[in-house]
Coordinates of C-alpha atoms in Angstrom, one line a residue:
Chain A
X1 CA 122.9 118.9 152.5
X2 CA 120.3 118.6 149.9
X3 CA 120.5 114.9 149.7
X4 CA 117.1 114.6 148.3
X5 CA 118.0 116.5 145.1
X6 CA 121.0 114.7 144.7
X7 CA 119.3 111.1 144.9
X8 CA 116.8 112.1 142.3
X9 CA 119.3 113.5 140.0
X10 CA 120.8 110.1 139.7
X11 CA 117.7 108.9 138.5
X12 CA 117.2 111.3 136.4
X13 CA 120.6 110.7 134.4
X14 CA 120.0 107.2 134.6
X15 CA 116.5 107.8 133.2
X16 CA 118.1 109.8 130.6
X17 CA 120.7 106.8 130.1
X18 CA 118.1 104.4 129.6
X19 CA 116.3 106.8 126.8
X20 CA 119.1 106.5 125.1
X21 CA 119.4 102.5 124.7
X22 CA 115.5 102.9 124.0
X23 CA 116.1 105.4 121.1
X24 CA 119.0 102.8 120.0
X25 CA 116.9 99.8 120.0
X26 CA 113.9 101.6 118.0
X27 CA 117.1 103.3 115.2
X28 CA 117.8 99.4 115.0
X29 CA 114.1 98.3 114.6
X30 CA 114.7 97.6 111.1
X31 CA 118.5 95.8 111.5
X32 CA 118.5 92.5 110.9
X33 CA 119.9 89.8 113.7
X34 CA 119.8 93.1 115.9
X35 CA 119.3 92.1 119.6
X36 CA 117.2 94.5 122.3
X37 CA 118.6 96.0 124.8
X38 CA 117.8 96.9 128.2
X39 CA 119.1 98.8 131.6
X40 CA 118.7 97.5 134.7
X41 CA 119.0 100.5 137.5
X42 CA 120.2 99.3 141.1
X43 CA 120.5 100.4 144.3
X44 CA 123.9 102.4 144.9
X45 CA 124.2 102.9 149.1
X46 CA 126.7 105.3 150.1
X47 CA 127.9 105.6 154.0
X48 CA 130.6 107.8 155.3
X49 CA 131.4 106.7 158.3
X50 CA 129.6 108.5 161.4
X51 CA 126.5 109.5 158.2
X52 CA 123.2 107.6 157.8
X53 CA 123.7 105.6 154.3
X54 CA 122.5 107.4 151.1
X55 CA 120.7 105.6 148.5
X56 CA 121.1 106.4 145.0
X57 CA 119.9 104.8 142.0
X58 CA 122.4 103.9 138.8
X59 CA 121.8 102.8 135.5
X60 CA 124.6 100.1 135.6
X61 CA 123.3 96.5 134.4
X62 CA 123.1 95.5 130.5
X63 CA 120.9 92.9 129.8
X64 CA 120.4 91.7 126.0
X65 CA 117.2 90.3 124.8
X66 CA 117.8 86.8 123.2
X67 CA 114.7 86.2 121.9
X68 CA 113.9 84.6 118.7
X69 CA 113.2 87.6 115.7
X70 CA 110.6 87.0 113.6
X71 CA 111.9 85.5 110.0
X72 CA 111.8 87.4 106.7
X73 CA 111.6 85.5 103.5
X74 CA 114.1 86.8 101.2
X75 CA 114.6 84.4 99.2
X76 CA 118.4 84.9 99.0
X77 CA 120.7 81.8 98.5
X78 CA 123.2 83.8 101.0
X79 CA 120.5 84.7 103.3
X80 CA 120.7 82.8 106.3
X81 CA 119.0 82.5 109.8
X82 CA 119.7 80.5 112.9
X83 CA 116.2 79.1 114.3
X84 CA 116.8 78.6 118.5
X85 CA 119.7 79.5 119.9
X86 CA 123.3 80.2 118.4
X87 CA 125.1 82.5 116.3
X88 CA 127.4 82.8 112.9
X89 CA 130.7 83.1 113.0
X90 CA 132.6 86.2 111.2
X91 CA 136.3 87.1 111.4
X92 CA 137.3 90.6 112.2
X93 CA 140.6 92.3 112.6
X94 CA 139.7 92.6 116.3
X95 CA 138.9 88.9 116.3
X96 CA 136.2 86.4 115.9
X97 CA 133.1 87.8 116.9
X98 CA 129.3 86.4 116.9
X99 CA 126.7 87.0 114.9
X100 CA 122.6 86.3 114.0
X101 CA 122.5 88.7 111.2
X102 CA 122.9 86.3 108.2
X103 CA 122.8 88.4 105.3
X104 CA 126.0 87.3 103.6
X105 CA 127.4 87.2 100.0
X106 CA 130.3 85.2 98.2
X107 CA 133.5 88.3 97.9
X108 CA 135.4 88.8 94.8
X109 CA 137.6 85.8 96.2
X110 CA 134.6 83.2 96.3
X111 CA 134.7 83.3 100.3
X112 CA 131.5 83.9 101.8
X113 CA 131.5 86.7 103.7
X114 CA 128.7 89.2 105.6
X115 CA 127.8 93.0 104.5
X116 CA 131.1 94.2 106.2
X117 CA 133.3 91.9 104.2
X118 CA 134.2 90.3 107.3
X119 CA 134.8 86.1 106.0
X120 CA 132.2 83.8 107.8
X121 CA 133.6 80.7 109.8
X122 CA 132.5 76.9 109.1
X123 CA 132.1 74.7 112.0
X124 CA 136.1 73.9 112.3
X125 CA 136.7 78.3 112.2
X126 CA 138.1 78.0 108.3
X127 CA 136.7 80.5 105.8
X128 CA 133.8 79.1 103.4
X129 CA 135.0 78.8 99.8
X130 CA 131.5 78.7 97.2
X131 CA 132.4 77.8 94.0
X132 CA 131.7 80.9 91.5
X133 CA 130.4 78.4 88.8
X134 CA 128.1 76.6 91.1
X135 CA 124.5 76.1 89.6
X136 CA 122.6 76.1 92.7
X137 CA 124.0 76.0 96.4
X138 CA 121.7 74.8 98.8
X139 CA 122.2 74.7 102.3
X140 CA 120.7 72.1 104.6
X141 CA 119.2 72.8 108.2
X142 CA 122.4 71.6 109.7
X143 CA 124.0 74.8 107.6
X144 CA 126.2 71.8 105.2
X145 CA 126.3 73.8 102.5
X146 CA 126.3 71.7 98.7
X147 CA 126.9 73.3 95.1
X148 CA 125.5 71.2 92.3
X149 CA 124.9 68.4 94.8
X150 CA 128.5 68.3 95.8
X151 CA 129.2 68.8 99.6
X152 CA 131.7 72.4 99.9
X153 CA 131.5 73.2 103.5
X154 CA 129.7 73.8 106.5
X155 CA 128.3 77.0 108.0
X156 CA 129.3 77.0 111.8
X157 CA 126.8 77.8 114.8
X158 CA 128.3 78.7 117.7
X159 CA 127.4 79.6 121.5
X160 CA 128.9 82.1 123.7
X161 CA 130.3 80.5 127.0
X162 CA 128.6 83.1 128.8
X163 CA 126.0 84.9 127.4
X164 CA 126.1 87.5 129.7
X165 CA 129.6 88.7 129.5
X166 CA 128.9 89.4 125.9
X167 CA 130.3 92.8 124.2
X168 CA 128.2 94.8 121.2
X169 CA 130.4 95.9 118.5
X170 CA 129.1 98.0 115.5
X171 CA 127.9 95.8 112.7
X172 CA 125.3 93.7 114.9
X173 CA 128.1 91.6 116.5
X174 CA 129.2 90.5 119.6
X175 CA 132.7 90.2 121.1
X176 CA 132.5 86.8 123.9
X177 CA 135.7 87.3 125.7
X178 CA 135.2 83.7 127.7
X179 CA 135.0 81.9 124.1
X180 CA 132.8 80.2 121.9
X181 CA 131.6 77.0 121.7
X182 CA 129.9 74.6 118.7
X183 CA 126.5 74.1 118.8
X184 CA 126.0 70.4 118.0
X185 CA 122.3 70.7 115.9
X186 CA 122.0 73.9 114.9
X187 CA 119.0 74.7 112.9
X188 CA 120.1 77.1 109.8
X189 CA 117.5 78.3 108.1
X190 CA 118.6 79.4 104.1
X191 CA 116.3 82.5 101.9
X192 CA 115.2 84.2 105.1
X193 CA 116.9 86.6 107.5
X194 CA 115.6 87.1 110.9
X195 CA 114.5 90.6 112.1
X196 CA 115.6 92.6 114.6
X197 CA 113.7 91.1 118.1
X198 CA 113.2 95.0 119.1
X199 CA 109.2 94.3 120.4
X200 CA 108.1 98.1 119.0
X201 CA 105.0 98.1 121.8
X202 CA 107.2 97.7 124.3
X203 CA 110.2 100.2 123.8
X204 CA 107.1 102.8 122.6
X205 CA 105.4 102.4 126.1
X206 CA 109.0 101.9 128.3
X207 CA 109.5 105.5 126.5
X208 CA 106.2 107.5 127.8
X209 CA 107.3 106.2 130.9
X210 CA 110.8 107.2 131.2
X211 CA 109.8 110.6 129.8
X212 CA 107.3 110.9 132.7
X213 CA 109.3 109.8 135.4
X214 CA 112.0 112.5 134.1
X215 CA 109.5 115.0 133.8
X216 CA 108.4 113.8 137.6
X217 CA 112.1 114.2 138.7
X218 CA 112.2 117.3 137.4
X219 CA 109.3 118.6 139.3
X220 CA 110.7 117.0 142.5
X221 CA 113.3 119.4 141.9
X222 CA 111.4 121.8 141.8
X223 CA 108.8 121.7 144.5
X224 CA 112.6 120.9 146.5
X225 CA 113.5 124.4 145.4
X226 CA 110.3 126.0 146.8
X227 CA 110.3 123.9 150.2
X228 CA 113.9 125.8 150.5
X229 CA 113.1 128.8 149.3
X230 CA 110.1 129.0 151.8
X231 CA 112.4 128.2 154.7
X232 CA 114.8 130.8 154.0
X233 CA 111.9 133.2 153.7
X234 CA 110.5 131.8 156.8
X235 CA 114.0 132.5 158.5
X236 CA 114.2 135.9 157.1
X237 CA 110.8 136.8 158.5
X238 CA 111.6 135.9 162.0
Chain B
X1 CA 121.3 114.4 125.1
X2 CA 122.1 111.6 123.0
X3 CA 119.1 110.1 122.0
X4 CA 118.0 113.0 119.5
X5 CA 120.7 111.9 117.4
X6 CA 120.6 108.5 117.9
X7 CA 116.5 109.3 116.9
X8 CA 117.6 111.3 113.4
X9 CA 120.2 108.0 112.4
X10 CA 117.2 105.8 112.7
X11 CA 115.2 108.2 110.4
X12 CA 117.4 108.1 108.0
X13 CA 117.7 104.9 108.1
X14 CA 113.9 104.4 107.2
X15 CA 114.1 107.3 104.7
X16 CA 116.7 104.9 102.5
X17 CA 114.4 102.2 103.0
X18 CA 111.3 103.8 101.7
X19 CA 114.0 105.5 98.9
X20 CA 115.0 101.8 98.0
X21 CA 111.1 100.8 97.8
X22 CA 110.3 103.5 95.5
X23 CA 113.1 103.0 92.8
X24 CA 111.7 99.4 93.1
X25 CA 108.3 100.0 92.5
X26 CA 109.6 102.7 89.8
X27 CA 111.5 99.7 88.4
X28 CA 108.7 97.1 88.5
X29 CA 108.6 96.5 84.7
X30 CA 112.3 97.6 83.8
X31 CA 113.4 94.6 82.1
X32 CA 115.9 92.4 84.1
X33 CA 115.6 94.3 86.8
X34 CA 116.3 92.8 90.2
X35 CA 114.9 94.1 93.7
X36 CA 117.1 96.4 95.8
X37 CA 117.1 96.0 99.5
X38 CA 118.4 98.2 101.7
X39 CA 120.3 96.6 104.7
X40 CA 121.1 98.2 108.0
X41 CA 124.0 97.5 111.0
X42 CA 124.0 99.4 114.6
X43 CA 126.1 101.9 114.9
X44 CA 129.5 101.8 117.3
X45 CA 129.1 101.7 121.0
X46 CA 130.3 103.7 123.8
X47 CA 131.8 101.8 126.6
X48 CA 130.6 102.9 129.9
X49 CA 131.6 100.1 131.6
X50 CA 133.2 97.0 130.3
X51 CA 131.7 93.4 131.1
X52 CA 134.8 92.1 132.5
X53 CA 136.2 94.8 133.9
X54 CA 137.3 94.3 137.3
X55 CA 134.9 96.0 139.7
X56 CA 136.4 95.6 143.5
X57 CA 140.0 95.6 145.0
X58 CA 139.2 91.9 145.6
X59 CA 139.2 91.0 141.8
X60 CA 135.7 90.6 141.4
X61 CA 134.8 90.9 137.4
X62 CA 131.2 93.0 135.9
X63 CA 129.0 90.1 134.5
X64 CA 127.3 92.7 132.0
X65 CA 128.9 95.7 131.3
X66 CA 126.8 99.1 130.1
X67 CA 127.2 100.1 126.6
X68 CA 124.9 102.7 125.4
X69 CA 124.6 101.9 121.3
X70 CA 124.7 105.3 119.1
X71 CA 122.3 104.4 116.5
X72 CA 122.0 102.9 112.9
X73 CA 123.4 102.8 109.4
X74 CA 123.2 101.6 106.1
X75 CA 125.4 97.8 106.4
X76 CA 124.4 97.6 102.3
X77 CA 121.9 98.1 99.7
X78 CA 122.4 94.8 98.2
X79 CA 120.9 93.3 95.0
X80 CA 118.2 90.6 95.1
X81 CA 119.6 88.1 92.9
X82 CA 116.3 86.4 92.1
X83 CA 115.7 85.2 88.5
X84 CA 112.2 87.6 87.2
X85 CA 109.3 85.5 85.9
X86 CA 109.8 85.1 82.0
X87 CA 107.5 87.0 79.6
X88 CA 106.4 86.0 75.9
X89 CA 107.3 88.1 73.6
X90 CA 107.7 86.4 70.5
X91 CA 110.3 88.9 69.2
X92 CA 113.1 87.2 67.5
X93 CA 115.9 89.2 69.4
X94 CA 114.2 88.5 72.4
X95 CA 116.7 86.6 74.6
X96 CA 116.2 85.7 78.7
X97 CA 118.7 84.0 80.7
X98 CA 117.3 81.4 83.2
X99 CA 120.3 81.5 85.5
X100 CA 122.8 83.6 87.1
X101 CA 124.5 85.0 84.0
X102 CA 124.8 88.5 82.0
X103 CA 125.2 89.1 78.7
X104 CA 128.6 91.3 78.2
X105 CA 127.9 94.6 75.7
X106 CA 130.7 96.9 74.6
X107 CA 129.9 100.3 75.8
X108 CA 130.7 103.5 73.5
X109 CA 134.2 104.6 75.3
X110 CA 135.0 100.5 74.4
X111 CA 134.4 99.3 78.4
X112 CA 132.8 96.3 79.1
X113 CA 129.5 96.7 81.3
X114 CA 127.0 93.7 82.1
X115 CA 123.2 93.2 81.7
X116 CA 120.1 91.2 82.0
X117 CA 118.1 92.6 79.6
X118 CA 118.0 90.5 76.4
X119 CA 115.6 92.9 74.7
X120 CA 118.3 93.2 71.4
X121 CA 117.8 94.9 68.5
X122 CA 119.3 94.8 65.2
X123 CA 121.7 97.8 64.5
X124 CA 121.7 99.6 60.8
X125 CA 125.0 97.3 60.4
X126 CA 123.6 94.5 61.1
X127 CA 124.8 93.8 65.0
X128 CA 122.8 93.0 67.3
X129 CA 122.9 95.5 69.9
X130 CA 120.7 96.6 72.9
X131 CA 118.0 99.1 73.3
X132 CA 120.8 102.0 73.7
X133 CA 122.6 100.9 70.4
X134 CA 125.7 99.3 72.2
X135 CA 126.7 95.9 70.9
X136 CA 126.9 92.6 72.5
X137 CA 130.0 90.7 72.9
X138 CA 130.8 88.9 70.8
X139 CA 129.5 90.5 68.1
X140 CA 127.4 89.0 65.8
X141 CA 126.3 90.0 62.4
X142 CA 122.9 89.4 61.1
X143 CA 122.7 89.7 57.1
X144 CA 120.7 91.5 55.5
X145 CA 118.8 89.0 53.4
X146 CA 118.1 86.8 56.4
X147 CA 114.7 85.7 56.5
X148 CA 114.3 84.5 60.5
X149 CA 117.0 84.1 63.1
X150 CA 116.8 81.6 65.6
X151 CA 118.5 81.1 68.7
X152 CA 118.7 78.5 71.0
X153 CA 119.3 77.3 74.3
X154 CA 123.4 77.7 74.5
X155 CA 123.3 80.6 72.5
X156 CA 124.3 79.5 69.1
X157 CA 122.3 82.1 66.4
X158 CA 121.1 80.5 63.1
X159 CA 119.9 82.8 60.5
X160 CA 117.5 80.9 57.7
X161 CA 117.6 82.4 54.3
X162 CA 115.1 82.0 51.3
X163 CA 117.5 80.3 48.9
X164 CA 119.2 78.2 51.6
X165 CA 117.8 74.7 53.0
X166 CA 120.2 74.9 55.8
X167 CA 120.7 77.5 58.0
X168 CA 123.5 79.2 58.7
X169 CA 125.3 79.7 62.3
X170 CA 125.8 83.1 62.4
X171 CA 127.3 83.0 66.1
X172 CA 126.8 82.3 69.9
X173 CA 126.0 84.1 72.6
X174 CA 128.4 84.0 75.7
X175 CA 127.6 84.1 79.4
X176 CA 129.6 86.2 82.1
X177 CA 129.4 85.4 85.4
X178 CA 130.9 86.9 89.2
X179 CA 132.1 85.4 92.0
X180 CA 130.1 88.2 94.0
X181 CA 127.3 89.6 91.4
X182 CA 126.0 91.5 94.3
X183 CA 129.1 94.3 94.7
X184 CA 128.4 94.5 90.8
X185 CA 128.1 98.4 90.2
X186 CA 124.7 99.8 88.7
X187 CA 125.2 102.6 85.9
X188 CA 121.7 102.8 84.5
X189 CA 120.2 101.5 81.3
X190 CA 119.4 98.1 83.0
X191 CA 123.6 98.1 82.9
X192 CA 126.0 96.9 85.5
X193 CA 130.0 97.7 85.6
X194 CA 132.7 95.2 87.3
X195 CA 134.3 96.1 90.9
X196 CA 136.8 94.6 92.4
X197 CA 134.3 93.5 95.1
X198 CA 132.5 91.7 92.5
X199 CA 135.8 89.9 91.0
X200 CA 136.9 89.4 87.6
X201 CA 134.3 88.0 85.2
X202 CA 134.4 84.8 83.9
X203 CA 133.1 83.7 80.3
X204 CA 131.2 80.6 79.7
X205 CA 129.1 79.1 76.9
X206 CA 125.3 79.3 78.1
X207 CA 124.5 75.9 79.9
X208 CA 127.9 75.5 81.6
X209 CA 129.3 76.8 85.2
X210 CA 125.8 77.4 86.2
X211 CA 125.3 80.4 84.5
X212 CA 121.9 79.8 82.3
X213 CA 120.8 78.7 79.0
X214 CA 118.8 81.1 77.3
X215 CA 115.4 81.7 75.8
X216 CA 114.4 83.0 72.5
X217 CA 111.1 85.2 72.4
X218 CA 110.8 85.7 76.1
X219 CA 112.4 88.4 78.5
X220 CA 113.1 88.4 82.2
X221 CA 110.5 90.5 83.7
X222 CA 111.4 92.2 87.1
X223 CA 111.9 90.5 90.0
X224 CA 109.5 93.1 92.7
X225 CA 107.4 91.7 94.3
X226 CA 104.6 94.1 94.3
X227 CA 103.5 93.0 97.5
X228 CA 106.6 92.7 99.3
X229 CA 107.8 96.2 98.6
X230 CA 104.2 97.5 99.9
X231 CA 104.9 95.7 103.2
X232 CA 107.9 96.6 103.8
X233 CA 106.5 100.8 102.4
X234 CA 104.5 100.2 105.8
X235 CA 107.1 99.0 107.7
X236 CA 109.2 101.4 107.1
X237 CA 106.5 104.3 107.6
X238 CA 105.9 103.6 111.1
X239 CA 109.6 102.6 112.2
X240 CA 110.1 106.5 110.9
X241 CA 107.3 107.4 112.8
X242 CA 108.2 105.4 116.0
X243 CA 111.3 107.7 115.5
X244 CA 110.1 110.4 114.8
X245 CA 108.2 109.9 118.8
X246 CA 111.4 109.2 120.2
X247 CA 112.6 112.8 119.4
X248 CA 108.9 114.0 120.4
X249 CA 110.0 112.5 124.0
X250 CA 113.3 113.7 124.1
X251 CA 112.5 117.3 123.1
X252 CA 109.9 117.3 126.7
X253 CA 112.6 115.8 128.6
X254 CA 114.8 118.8 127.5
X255 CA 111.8 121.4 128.0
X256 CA 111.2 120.0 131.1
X257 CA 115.0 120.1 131.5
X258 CA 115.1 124.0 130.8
X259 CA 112.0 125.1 132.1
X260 CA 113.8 124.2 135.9
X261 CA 114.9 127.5 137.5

């Protein structure tokens, strides 16, 4: 059994895997709230019974970067960004799911909603009504929300119960399937929008060297083909 | 393999970007013009595994699961709502709103369509109408004889003649604002049409519902900032250049892929 071609060919699809998030994370360099990704290979041992164990290697852990995006200044009145740690609330047919991208707008309706028209939730998970005839809406650090002075809502900042356990979803959200809970002082940030946290130094270099182990495993393949093809020649020759 | 693709979305992505920039520069002394900016979303995501899913006969659940993300799109190219620095013009038909309003004009096929610019002129007629000849709702008449027109704050237009002490109201000028002035439609000629993303549009007096009083002999100058739009011109250079390696990479991966025997 060529085990040794075997072994390296699951590194070279997980290799190929992980190109793939890398290519996703530098497409989304430019999305706001959009969180890195990364792939985490492990060790995958395989015994039949009465074999020696195989070791293979497989692309199988997620991990999300949660680190804070630099902030753009857009000035926006609906242009929102959560400083430290939470996420916005926005309701989707498939449920509520969490957010950092902040870019929202009132809809026809007065709700406040983000770029997908999906309604964004205040602290108790109730839509935000703005008033359409509201002078100037300004939004505290807290995310309390006031038009003309008077007090219309509250912008709600929320925490996954496990981070890890959260699920992307197109649209830069995030499905938590154990829940969400309120984050007591959350700082809101209104007129800026925080970038994606895709480090561009990083993904660039994590991609010459993913190419070059692939390109590596190939040649392992290769040279593998040669030490066979010798041996059979060698046989032949006898 | 998948990344190529996933590559070309997030070039396309940048190429609306620097698209977006240039009409904004192009646009940098349209009057009452405001800044475009492009805004982006991933793309969907292709479940390899499921965090949650249950991983062992014994019931034990995958802390992360592995979902490999397919690349970017355009979330919105959404208006930048921020009031344009105020010029001098000294023209009497010169009107700027300092606020969130538009001025409603009637368009030739008799639809209503929304604008900024408060560079009016005085048809053959007498209306006043903008630059392209379409009059502004309501319409107001100026005479003939009228010596100077003046117009202030909540709109109301006086004309002054040379017999007259007094002058004479000739009519006001009425805001229009939206619920959502962002999912307003752009047709050109510094003119916007109602959606029914942007909701109906509501009339108001200038100085009430927060839509703006105006000012005579001034016009809102565009709101680009120069210096923004060349940042972001940079930005989006290199991210299409960062993608533009990715598919470098991918394409060796696959020769190296097909040059195995």
């Amino acid at each position: 059994m060529d085990n040794s071609i075997y072994t390296s060919l699951t590194r070279q699809s997980g290799l190929n895997r992980e190109m793939t998030v890398i290519a996703n994370n530098i497409a989304n360099a430019a999305t706001t709230g959009y969180r890195a990704e990364g792939v985490t290979f492990t060790e995958f041992v395989h015994a039949e019974p009465g074999t020696r164990s195989l070791s293979m290697a497989k692309a199988n852990v997620q991990t999300t970067s949660m680190v804070q995006g630099a902030m753009t200044k857009t000035g926006g009145t609906f242009d929102f960004a959560v400083e430290g740690d939470g996420f916005f609330m926005v309701e989707t047919p498939n449920g509520e799911r969490l957010t950092r991208a902040g870019n929202f707008t009132p809809n026809a309706q007065g709700d406040l909603v983000n770029m997908d028209g999906h309604l964004v939730m205040d602290a108790g998970g109730a839509p935000i009504f703005i008033p359409p005839d509201a002078g100037t809406i300004d939004v505290g650090t807290d995310g309390t929300i006031s038009a003309d002075g008077q007090l219309v809502g509250q912008i709600g900042v929320f925490e996954p119960v496990d981070r890890n356990a959260l699920n992307r979803e197109s649209g830069v959200l995030f499905e938590s399937p154990e829940g969400a809970e309120i984050v007591e002082n959350p700082r809101v940030v209104q007129g800026f929008l925080e970038n994606s946290n895709v480090n561009p130094i990083d993904q660039i270099t994590r991609m010459i060297q993913v190419q070059r182990a692939y390109e590596m495993g190939q040649s392992f393949g290769e040279t593998e083909d040669n030490r066979i093809r010798e041996a059979l020649r060698a046989i032949k020759g006898q | 393999m998948q990344a190529l693709k996933i590559a070309a979305t997030g070039m396309s992505a940048q190429q609306l970007r620097v698209d977006t920039i240039s009409n904004n520069l192009a646009n940098m002394s349209t009057t009452g013009y405001n800044a475009r900016r492009a805004e982006f979303a991933d793309l969907h995501y292709q479940q390899v595994s499921r965090a949650g899913a249950v991983s062992s006969s014994d019931g034990s659940l995958l802390p992360t699961g592995v979902q490999v993300g397919l690349g970017v799109r355009a979330s919105a190219i959404s208006l930048h709502l921020e009031q344009g620095a105020l010029k001098e013009t000294g023209g009497d038909l010169d009107v700027a709103i300092e606020g969130k309003g538009y001025f409603e004009v009637e368009m030739p096929n008799g639809e209503p369509a929304y604008t900024r610019d408060g560079g009016f002129k005085r048809s053959a007629d007498g209306l006043i109408v903008t630059n392209d000849g379409f009059a502004v709702a309501p319409q107001i008449t100026i005479p003939d004889d009228a010596r100077s027109i003046s117009i202030n704050a909540s709109g109301e237009v006086y004309a002054y003649f040379d017999d007259a002490v007094e002058a004479e109201l000739l009519g006001q000028f009425t805001l229009v604002g939206f619920s959502n002035a962002k999912g307003l439609e752009a047709i050109g000629g510094n003119l916007f049409r109602e959606t029914e993303a942007s909701g109906n549009p509501f009339v108001a007096e200038p100085g009430e519902d927060g839509l703006g009083t105006l000012s005579q002999g001034y016009l809102e100058g565009s709101s680009v900032d120069s210096v923004r739009e060349i940042t972001e011109l940079i930005e989006a250079q290199r991210g299409y250049e960062m993608n533009a390696k990715v598919i470098t990479a991918v394409d060796q991966m696959l020769s190296a892929t097909t040059a195995v025997r």
